Structures are given as C-alpha cells and as structure tokens.
Coordinates of C-alpha atoms in Angstrom, one line a residue:
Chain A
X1 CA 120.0 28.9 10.3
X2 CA 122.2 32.0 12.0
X3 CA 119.3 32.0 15.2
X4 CA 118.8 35.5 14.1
X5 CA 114.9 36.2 14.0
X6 CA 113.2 39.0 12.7
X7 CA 109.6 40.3 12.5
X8 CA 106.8 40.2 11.0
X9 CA 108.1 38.4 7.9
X10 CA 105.9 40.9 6.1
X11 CA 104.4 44.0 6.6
X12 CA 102.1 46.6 4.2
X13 CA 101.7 50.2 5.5
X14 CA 100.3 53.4 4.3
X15 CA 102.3 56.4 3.3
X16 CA 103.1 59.2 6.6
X17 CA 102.5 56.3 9.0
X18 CA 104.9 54.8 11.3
X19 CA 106.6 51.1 11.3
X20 CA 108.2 49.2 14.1
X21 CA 110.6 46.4 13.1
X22 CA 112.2 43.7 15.6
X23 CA 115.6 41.7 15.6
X24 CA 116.6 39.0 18.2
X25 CA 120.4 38.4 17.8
X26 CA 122.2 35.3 18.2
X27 CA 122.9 34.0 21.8
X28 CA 125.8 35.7 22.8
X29 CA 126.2 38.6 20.2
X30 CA 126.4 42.0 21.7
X31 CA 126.0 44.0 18.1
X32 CA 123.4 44.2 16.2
X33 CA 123.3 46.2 12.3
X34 CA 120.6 47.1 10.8
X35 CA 120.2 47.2 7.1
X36 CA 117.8 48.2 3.8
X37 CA 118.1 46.8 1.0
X38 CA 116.0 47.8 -2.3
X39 CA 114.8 45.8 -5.1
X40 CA 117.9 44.7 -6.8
X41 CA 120.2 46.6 -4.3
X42 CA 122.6 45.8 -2.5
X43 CA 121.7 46.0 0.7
X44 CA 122.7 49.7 3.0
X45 CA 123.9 50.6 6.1
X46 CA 121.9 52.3 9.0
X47 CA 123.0 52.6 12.0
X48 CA 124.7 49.9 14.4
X49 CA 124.3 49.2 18.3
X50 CA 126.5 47.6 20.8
X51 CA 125.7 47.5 24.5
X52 CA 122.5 49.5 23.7
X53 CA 124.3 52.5 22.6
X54 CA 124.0 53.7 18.8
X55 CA 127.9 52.8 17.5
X56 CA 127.8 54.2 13.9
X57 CA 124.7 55.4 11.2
X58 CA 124.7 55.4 7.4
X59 CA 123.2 57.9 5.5
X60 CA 119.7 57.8 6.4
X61 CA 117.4 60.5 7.6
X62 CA 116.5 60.9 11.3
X63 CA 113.3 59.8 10.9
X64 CA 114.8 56.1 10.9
X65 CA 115.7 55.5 14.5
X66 CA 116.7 52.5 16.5
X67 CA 116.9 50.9 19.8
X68 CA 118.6 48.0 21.6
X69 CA 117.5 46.6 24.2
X70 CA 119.6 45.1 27.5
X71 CA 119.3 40.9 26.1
X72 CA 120.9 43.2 22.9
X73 CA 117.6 42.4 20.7
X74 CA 116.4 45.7 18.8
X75 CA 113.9 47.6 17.0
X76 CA 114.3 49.8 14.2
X77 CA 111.5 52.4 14.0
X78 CA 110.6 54.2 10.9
X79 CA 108.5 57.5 11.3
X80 CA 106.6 59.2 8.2
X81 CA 107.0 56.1 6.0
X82 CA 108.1 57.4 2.0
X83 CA 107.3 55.2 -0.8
X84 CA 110.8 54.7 -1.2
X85 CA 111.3 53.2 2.3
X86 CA 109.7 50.0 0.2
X87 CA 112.3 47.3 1.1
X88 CA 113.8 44.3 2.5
X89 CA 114.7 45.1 6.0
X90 CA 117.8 43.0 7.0
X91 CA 119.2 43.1 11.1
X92 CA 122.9 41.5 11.7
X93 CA 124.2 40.1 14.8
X94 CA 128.1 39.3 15.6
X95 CA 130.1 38.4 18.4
X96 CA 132.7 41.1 18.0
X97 CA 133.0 44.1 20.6
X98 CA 132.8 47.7 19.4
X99 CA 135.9 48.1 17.8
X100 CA 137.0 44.7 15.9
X101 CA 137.6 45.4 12.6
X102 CA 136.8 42.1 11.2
X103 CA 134.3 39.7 12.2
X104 CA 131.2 38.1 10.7
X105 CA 127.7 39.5 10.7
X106 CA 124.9 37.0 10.6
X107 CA 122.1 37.9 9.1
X108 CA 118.5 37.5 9.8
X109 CA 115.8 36.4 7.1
X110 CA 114.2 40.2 6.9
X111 CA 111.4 41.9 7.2
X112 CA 109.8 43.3 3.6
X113 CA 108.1 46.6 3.8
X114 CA 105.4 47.5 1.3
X115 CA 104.5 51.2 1.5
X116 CA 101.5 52.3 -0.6
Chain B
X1 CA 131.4 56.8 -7.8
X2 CA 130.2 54.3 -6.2
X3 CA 131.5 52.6 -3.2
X4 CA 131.9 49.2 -4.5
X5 CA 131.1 48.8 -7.9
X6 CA 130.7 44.6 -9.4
X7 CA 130.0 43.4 -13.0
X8 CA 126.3 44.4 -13.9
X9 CA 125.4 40.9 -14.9
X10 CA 123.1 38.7 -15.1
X11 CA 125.7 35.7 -16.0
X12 CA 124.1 32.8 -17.3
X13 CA 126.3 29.8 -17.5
X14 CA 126.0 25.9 -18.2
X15 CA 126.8 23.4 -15.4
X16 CA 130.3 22.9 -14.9
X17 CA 131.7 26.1 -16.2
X18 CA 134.0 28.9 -14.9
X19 CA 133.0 31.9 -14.0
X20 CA 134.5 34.9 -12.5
X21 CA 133.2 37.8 -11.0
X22 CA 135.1 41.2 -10.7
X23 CA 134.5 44.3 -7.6
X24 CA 136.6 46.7 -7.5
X25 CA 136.3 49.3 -4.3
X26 CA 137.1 53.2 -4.1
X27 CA 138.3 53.7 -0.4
X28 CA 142.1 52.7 -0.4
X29 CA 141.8 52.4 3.4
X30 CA 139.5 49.5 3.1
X31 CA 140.0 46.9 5.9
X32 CA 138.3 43.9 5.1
X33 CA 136.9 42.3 2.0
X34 CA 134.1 39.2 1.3
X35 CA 131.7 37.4 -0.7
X36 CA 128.6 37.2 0.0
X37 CA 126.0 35.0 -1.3
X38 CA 122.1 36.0 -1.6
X39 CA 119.7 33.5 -2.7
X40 CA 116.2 35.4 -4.6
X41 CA 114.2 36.6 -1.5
X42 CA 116.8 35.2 1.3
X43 CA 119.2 37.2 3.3
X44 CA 122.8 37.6 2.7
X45 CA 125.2 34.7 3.7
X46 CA 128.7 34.5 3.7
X47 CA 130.6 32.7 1.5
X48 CA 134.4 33.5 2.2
X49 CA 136.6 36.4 3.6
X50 CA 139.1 37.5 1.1
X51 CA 142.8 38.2 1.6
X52 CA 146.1 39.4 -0.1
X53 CA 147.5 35.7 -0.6
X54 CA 144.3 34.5 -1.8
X55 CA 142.3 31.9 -0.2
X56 CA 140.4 29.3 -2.2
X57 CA 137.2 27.1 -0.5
X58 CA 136.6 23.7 -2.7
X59 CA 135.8 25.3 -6.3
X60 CA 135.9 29.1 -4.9
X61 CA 139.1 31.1 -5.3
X62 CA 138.7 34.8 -4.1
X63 CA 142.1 37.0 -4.5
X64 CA 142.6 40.5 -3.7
X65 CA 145.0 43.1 -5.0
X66 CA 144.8 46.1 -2.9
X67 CA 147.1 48.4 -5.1
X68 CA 144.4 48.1 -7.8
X69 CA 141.5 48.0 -5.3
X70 CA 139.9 44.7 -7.2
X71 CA 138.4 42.0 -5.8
X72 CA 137.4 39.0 -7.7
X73 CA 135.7 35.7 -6.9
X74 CA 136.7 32.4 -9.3
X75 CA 133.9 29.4 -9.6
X76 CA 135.1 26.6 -11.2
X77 CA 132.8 23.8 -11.9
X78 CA 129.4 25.0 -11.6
X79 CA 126.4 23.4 -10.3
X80 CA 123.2 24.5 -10.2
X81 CA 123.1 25.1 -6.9
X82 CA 125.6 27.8 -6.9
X83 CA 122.8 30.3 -8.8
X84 CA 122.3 33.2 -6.5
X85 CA 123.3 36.6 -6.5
X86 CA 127.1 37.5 -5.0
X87 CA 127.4 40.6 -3.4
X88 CA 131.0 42.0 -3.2
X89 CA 131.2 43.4 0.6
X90 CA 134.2 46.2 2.1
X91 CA 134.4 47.4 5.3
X92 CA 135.9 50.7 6.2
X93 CA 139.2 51.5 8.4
X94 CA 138.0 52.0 12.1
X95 CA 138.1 56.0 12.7
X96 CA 136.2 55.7 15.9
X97 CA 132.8 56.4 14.7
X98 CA 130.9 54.4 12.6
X99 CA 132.8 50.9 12.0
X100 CA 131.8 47.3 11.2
X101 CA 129.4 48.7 8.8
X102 CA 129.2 46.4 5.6
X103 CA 129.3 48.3 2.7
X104 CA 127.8 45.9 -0.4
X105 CA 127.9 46.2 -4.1
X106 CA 125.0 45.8 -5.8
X107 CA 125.6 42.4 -6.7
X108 CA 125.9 40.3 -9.8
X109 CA 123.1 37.4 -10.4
X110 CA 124.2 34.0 -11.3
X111 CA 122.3 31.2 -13.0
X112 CA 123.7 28.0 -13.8
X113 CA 121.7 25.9 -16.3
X114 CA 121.8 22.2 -17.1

C-alpha cells in the first residue's frame, strides 16, 4: 500500500455534467499528479501541484481543472463531461520539491469514470 | 510519433522463460527512465529506475542506451506472478514549467503460463 487514497472507487455520470475526484497523498508528500488513463492506455499527464500552486499541465482542455489543498490533498474537477473522458483516474504523490528531476511518484488505486 | 513507443504485445510465455521488452523514446533530452508494472484494474507500481550502466533487481535487468534512445527491460525466469502489463515511463528535462510529469508508453501485457 503507497497510503495514497482516492475516491469514490467508482463513479457513472451523464454526459455535459460535472465530476469531482479526491486524492489524499502520502504523509509527508508535498506534490501530487494527476493522471488519465484509457482503456488499454498508458496512462497521461494533467496537470501537477506543489504547495497548492498548479506546477505543470499536459494537454488537456481547460474544462479539467484542479486544486490542492493546504494538508496537500486535491481534487481534480471535470466540467461538461465527454464520452471520451471514460477512464481510470490515477493521482500521484512524491516527496520531492518542485524542481527534482527524479524521484518516485506513488500512485493511488484510481477512481474509474463511466460517462454515458 | 509517439512519445514513448513499447512492443505492441501481448507476450505469452511459459514459466521460467526469458522475456524482454523493448521502449524506445523520441525526446533526446529525456532525464529519467523506469519500469513500471500495472496489474489488470490496479494502479501503476514501480518496478525499477533505469540507468546508463544498467542495473539488474533479482531476475530484472533494465539497461539503457541513450544514443539510440532504447530502453529495454530483461526477465529471466518467469513465474506466474510476474503477468501484468509493463509500462515504459520517461520524464522530460526540467525547463521550468511543467516537470516531474511521467510520460508512459502504452505498455506491453505479459502472461506467464504454467
């Protein structure tokens, strides 16, 4: 276990509607990534935070947006949901300040979004 | 072109086989390199960093060669319990924006039968 949470486990929305996903990092771990991965995907980038400041976003629309919060858990928020936003929703914590260039992520178990 | 491209797969293998897997990456100013393992429906988890001299972990050998960009990942022995997929992971140079990302390949599925 990498004490990274996430929830809900599972979650089915509607097309157009809006979904909130939550990450607790590990104790001690001031960055937290946030990432989508598709059905036989490997899994992509959105956007980082450290020290509840947005430190870096892949190439996903603005309608995916983020927040981290000051005990450096965080949402990811998802407005106007697409059929293609169907996918495993995976957060990442690690230890390392803003600008290390290597250090491990730990992943949590994900959050699978259904959109219908 | 892709990122990080890896062997499509699926490999299937019998127990105690070899099997290697190939990535090769496009961005020459690639920092850092891993293997990460996925098991069906479970999140990513790593399974070694990957440098210029090579490393090896028990029956895992992972070696890098930068001039051709390739990464591979070398299994000896298999056991069952090494099916899962193995993502190939790069990160990119720090330019003072977005850093730390992960950037995965697609993966390549493994299953190991008795």
């Amino acid at each position: 276990e990498t004490g990274v949470t996430q929830s809900p486990t599972h979650l089915i929305k509607t097309r157009g509607q809006q979904v909130t996903l939550r990450c607790s990092s590990q104790s001690g771990h001031n960055t937290v990534s946030w990432y989508q991965q598709a059905l036989g995907q490997g899994p992509q980038f959105i956007f980082q935070y450290y020290r509840e400041e947005e430190n870096g976003r892949g190439n996903f629309p603005p309608r995916f947006s983020g927040l981290q919060f000051p005990n450096y858990s965080s949402e990811l928020n998802v407005n106007a949901l697409e059929l293609d936003d169907s996918a495993l929703y995976l957060c990442a914590s690690s230890p390392g300040a803003a600008y290390t260039l290597t250090y491990e992520q730990y992943f949590g178990p994900g959050t699978r979004l259904t959109v219908t | 072109r892709k990122e990080v491209e890896q062997d499509p797969g699926p490999f299937n293998v019998p127990e105690g086989a070899t099997v290697a897997f190939n990535c090769t990456y496009s961005n020459s100013a690639s920092q850092s390199f891993f293997w990460y393992r996925q098991d069906c429906r479970k999140e990513p988890k790593l399974l070694m960093s990957v440098y210029s001299s090579g490393n090896e972990d028990g029956r895992f050998t992972a070696q890098l060669n930068r001039a051709s960009q390739y990464i591979s990942l070398l299994i000896r022995d298999s056991k069952l319990s090494d099916s899962a997929t193995y993502l190939c992971v790069v990160t990119p140079r720090y330019y003072g924006g977005s850093q730390g990302n992960l950037i995965f390949g697609k993966g390549t599925k493994l299953s190991v039968k008795p």
